[in-house]
Amino acid sequence: MIRYALTCGAGHGFESWFASAAAYDTLAGAGQVSCPICGETRVEKAIMAPAVTPARKAEAAAAAEARPKLGTPQSELEAALAALRRQVEENSEYVGMNFATEARAIHEGASPERAIYGEAKPEEAKRLIEDGIPVAPLPFRPARKSN
């Protein structure tokens, strides 16, 4: 595809796209290119600057394309952690800072048994472990804590 700046016999300027330079010549020669303002079929190419991408911009665009996307895992380990996170979030209830209280309530039968995850201070987690309540740290932060 090629874009030409054109001028009609009445002096109106406009642009149009053509499949090729030869396609323009064929259509203009047959009188099938006309001014959208006045309908004049005497149309000529106007002087225009070519749209050339400077090498710096082309290199920057290529570098940006080659750069890894931030949301996509870059290694098998990152992919495994992302899968673990999805598994936990889909199959557990987030209880936030109430994790220690809720884990204790579930263990004692005061709350319905279910899978939960959340946040606890180190002292709270230590007390849960000392009391025989099964807990484990997760290798990621809850989504609300992510940048």
mmCIF file with all atom_site columns, C-alpha atoms in Angstrom, residues 88 91-95 99 106 112-117:
data_model
loop_
_atom_site.group_PDB
_atom_site.id
_atom_site.type_symbol
_atom_site.label_atom_id
_atom_site.label_alt_id
_atom_site.label_comp_id
_atom_site.label_asym_id
_atom_site.label_entity_id
_atom_site.label_seq_id
_atom_site.pdbx_PDB_ins_code
_atom_site.Cartn_x
_atom_site.Cartn_y
_atom_site.Cartn_z
_atom_site.occupancy
_atom_site.B_iso_or_equiv
_atom_site.pdbx_formal_charge
_atom_site.auth_seq_id
_atom_site.auth_comp_id
_atom_site.auth_asym_id
_atom_site.auth_atom_id
_atom_site.pdbx_PDB_model_num
ATOM 1  C CA . VAL A 1 88  ? -4.423  -21.340 46.530 1.00 0.00 ? 88  VAL A CA 1
ATOM 2  C CA . ASN A 1 91  ? -9.464  -23.184 46.376 1.00 0.00 ? 91  ASN A CA 1
ATOM 3  C CA . SER A 1 92  ? -9.073  -21.172 49.603 1.00 0.00 ? 92  SER A CA 1
ATOM 4  C CA . GLU A 1 93  ? -10.720 -18.268 51.341 1.00 0.00 ? 93  GLU A CA 1
ATOM 5  C CA . TYR A 1 94  ? -8.637  -15.157 52.027 1.00 0.00 ? 94  TYR A CA 1
ATOM 6  C CA . VAL A 1 95  ? -9.156  -14.079 55.662 1.00 0.00 ? 95  VAL A CA 1
ATOM 7  C CA . PHE A 1 99  ? -5.650  -15.601 59.778 1.00 0.00 ? 99  PHE A CA 1
ATOM 8  C CA . ILE A 1 106 ? -11.361 -23.787 62.707 1.00 0.00 ? 106 ILE A CA 1
ATOM 9  C CA . PRO A 1 112 ? -16.624 -24.399 59.752 1.00 0.00 ? 112 PRO A CA 1
ATOM 10 C CA . GLU A 1 113 ? -13.662 -26.363 58.410 1.00 0.00 ? 113 GLU A CA 1
ATOM 11 C CA . ARG A 1 114 ? -12.319 -24.958 55.142 1.00 0.00 ? 114 ARG A CA 1
ATOM 12 C CA . ALA A 1 115 ? -9.065  -24.008 53.450 1.00 0.00 ? 115 ALA A CA 1
ATOM 13 C CA . ILE A 1 116 ? -7.979  -20.487 54.342 1.00 0.00 ? 116 ILE A CA 1
ATOM 14 C CA . TYR A 1 117 ? -5.010  -18.245 53.724 1.00 0.00 ? 117 TYR A CA 1
#
